[in-house]
Coordinates of C-alpha atoms in Angstrom, one line a residue:
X267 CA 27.5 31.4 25.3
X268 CA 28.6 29.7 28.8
X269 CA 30.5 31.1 31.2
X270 CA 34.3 30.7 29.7
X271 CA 36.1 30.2 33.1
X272 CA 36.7 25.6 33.0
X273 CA 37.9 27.3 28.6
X274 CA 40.0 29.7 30.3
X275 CA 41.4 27.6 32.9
X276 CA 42.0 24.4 30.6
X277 CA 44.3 26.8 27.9
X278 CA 46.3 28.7 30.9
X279 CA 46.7 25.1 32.2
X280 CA 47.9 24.1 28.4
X281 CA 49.8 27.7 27.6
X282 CA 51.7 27.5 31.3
X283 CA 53.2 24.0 30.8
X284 CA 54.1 24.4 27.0
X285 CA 55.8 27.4 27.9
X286 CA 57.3 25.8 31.2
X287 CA 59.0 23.0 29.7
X288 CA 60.4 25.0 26.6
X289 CA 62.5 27.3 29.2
X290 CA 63.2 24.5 31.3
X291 CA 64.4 22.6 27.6
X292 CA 66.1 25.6 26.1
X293 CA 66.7 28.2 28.4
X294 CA 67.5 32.3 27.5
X295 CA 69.0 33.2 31.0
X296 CA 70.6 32.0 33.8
X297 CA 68.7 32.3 36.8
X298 CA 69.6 34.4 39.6
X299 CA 66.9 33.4 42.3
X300 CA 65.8 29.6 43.6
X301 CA 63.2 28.7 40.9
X302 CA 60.6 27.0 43.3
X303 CA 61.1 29.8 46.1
X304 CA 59.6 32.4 43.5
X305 CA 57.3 29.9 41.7
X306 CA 55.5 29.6 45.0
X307 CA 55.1 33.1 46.1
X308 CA 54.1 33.8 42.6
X309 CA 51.4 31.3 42.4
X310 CA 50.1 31.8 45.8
X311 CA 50.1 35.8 44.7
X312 CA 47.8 35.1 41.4
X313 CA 45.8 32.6 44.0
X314 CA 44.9 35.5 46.3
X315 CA 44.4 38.1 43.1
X316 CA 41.8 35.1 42.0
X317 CA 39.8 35.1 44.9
X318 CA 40.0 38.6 45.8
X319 CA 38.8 39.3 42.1
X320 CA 35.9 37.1 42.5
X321 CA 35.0 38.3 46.2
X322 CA 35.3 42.0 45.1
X323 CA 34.7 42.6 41.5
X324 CA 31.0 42.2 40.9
X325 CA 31.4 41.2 37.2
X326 CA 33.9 40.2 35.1
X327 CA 34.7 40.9 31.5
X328 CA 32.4 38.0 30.4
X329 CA 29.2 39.4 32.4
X330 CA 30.2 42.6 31.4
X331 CA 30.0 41.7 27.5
X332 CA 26.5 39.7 28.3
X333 CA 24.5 42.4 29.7
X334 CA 25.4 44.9 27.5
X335 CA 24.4 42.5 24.3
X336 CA 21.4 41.7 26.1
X337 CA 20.6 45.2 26.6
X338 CA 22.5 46.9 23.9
X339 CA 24.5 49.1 25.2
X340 CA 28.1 50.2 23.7
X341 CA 28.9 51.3 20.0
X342 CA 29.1 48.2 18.4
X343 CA 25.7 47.3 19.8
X344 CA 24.2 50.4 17.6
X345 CA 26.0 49.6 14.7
X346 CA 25.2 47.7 11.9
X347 CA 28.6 45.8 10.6
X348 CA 29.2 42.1 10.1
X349 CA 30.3 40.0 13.1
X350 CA 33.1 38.5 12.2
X351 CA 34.5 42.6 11.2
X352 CA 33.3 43.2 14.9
X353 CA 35.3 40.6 16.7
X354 CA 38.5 41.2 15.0
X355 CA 37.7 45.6 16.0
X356 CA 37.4 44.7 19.3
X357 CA 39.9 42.2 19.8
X358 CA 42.3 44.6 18.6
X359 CA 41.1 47.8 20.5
X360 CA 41.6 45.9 23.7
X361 CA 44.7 44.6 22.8
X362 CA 45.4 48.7 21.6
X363 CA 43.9 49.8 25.5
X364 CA 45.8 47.2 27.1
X365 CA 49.2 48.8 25.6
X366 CA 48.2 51.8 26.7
X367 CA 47.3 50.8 30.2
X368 CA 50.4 49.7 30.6
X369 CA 52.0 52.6 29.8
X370 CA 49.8 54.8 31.8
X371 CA 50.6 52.3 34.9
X372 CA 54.7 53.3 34.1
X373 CA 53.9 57.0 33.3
X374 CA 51.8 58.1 36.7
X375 CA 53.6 57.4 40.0
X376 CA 50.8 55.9 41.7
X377 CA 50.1 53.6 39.6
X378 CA 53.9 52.6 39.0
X379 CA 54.1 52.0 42.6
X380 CA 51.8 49.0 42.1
X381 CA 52.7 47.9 38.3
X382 CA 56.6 47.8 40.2
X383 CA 55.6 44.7 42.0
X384 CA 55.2 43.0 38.6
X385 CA 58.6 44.4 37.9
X386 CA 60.3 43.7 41.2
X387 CA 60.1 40.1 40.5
X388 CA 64.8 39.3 40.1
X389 CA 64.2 36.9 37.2
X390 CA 61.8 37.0 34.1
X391 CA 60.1 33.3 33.5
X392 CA 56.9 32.3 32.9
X393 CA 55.8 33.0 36.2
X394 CA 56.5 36.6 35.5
X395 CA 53.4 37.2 33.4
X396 CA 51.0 35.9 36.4
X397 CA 52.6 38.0 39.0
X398 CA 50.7 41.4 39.8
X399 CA 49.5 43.2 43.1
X400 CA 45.9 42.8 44.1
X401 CA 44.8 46.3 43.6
X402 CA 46.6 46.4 39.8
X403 CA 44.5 43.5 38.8
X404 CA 41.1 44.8 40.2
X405 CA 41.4 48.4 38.6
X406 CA 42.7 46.9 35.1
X407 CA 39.4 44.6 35.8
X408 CA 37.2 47.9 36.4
X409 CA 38.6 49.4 32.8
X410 CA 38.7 46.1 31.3
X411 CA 34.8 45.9 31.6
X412 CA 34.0 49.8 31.4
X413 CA 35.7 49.2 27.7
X414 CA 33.8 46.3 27.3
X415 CA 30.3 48.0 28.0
X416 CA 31.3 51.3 26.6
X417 CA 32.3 49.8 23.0
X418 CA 29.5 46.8 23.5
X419 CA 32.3 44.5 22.7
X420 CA 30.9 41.1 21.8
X421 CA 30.9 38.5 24.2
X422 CA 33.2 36.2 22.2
X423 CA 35.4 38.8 21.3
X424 CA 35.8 39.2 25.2
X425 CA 36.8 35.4 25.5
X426 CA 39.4 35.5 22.8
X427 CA 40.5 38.1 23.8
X428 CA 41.4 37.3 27.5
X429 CA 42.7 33.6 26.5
X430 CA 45.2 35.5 23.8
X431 CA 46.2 38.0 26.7
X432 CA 47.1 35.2 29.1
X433 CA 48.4 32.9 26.4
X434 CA 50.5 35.7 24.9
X435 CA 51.3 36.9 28.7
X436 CA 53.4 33.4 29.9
X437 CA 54.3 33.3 26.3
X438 CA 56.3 36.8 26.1
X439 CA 57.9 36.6 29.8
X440 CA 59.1 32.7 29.2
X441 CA 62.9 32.7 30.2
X442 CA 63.3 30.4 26.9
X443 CA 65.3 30.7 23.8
X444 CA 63.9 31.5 20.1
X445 CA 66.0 31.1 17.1
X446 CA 67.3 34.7 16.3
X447 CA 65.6 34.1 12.7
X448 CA 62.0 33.5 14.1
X449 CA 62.4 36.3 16.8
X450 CA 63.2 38.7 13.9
X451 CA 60.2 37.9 11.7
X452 CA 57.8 37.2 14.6
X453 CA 58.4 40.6 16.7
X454 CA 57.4 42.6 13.5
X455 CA 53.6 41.6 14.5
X456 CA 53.8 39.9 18.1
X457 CA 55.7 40.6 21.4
X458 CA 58.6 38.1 21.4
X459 CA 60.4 36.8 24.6
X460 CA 63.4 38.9 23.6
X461 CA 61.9 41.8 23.1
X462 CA 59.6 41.8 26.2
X463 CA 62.5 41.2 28.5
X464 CA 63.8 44.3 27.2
X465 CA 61.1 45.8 29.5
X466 CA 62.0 43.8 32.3
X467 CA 65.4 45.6 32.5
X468 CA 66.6 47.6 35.7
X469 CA 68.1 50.0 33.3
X470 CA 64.9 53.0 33.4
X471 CA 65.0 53.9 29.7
X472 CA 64.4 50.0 28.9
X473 CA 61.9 49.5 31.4
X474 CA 59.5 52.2 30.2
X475 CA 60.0 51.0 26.1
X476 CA 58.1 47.7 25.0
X477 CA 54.7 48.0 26.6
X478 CA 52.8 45.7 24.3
X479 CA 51.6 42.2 25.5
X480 CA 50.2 40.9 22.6
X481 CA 50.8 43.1 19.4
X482 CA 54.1 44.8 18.7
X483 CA 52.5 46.8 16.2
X484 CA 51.3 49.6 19.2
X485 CA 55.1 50.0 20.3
X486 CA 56.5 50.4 17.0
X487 CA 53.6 52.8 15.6
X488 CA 53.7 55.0 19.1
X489 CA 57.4 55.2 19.3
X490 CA 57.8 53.2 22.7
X491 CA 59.6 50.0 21.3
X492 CA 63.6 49.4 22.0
X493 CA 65.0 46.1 20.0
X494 CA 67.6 45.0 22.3
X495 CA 69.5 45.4 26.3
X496 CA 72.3 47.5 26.3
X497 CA 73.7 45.0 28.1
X498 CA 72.7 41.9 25.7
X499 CA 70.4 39.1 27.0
X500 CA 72.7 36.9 28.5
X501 CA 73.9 40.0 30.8
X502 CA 70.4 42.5 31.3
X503 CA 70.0 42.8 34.8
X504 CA 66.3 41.9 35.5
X505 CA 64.3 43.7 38.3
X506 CA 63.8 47.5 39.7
X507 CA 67.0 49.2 41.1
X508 CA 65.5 50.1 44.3
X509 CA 64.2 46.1 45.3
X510 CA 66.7 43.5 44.5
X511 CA 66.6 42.0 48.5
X512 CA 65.6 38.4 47.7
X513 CA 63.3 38.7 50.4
X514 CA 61.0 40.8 48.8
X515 CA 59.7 37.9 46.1
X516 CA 57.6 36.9 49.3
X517 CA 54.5 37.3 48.7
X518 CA 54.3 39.4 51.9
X519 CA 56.5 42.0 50.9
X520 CA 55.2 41.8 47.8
X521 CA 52.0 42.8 48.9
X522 CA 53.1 46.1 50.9
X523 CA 55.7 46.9 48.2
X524 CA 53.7 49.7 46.5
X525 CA 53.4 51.2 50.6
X526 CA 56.9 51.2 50.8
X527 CA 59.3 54.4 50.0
X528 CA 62.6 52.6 49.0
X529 CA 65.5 54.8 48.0
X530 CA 66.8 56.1 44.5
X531 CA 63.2 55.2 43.1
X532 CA 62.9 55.5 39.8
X533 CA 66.5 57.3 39.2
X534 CA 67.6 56.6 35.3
X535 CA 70.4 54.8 34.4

């Protein structure tokens, strides 16, 4: 298979304006921040993550996924099921890792002081599921493809994968509004808006519930998953308690944030 990246690129491209002009059609939240102000740190953010991922990382997912089929490495490699079975194991244990990933990245302080940046961010929109510091995005690349080459994960199983995860990403943080009726039947298997920007809370005990990004299933089974804001949608303040100076969507700050001791950090609500 070819390198995925013009696929990739061409159904972010796709994903990012559906999801664009549904919360800009039929919105969830009133806004608290100038839209284009964070749009453009955001976007220049996942710029610099692209290049420093390419300049830094020596392989990606894909590559990963190539040399170990080619030199059959990983469990799946060794064992003798059908394809199809293979894809749908692996597309689901990554979806499983990335769930809990995300709440390793809550659980040790560290590693929250990065994942906050992604948090920091004053209103949740589409944007939202783009934004994260460099050095988040390079070590979740690093256990992304030691996952990949462990298991022997099949190299389209990789591609699906990563489209659903960015698809399901913008999807999930969209500001935009789903009938009640659908959001009740759809979060039973997949992270809704709704229930995502439970997360996004600045309330503590909501921020560290709902940690799927795909499947709801791994929130539900493990016990992590809240169904609604104390507060309600229309009134769930969005951000961390400790960064809500407008200033600090620049990308500048954003990049220093997780170097930065700000006070009350982490106190619950």
């Amino acid at each position: 298979m070819q390198d995925p990246s013009l696929l990739r690129l061409v159904c972010f491209i796709v994903v990012f304006g559906l999801c664009a002009i549904w919360e800009y059609r039929f919105p969830r939240k009133t806004l608290t921040q100038n839209k284009w102000f964070r749009w453009g740190n955001n976007f220049a953010l996942v710029a610099l993550n692209s290049f420093l991922l390419a300049t830094l990382i020596p392989i990606a997912a894909f590559q990963a996924a190539v040399i170990a089929q080619d030199n059959q490495w990983g469990l799946f490699n060794t064992l003798s099921l059908p394809k199809e079975l293979v894809v749908l194991i692996c597309v689901l244990l990554l979806d499983c890792a990335i769930y809990l990933q995300h709440l390793v990245f809550h659980r040790v302080s560290w590693l929250w002081r990065l994942h906050r940046v992604h948090h920091a961010d004053l209103d949740i929109d589409v944007t939202t599921g783009t934004r994260f510091h460099p050095i988040e995005m390079m070590l979740s690349m690093l256990i992304k493809v030691s996952l990949v080459i462990t298991l022997g994960v099949p190299v389209i199983a990789v591609v699906i994968f990563e489209i659903v995860l960015n698809a399901s990403a913008m999807f999930n943080h969209s500001n935009a509004r789903l009938p009640l009726w659908i959001d009740k039947r759809l979060r039973k298997v997949i992270v809704t808006p709704d229930m995502h920007r439970v997360h996004h809370s600045v309330i503590v005990k909501e921020t560290h519930s709902n940690f799927g990004f795909f499947l709801s299933v791994w929130d539900i089974w493990f016990k992590t998953y809240r169904a609604q804001p104390m507060l309600g949608h229309d009134h769930v303040h969005i951000g961390v308690p400790e960064i809500q100076d407008g200033k600090e969507q620049r990308l500048d700050f954003m990049l220093r944030q997780p170097f930065v001791h700000y006070p009350h950090s982490r106190k619950s609500k």
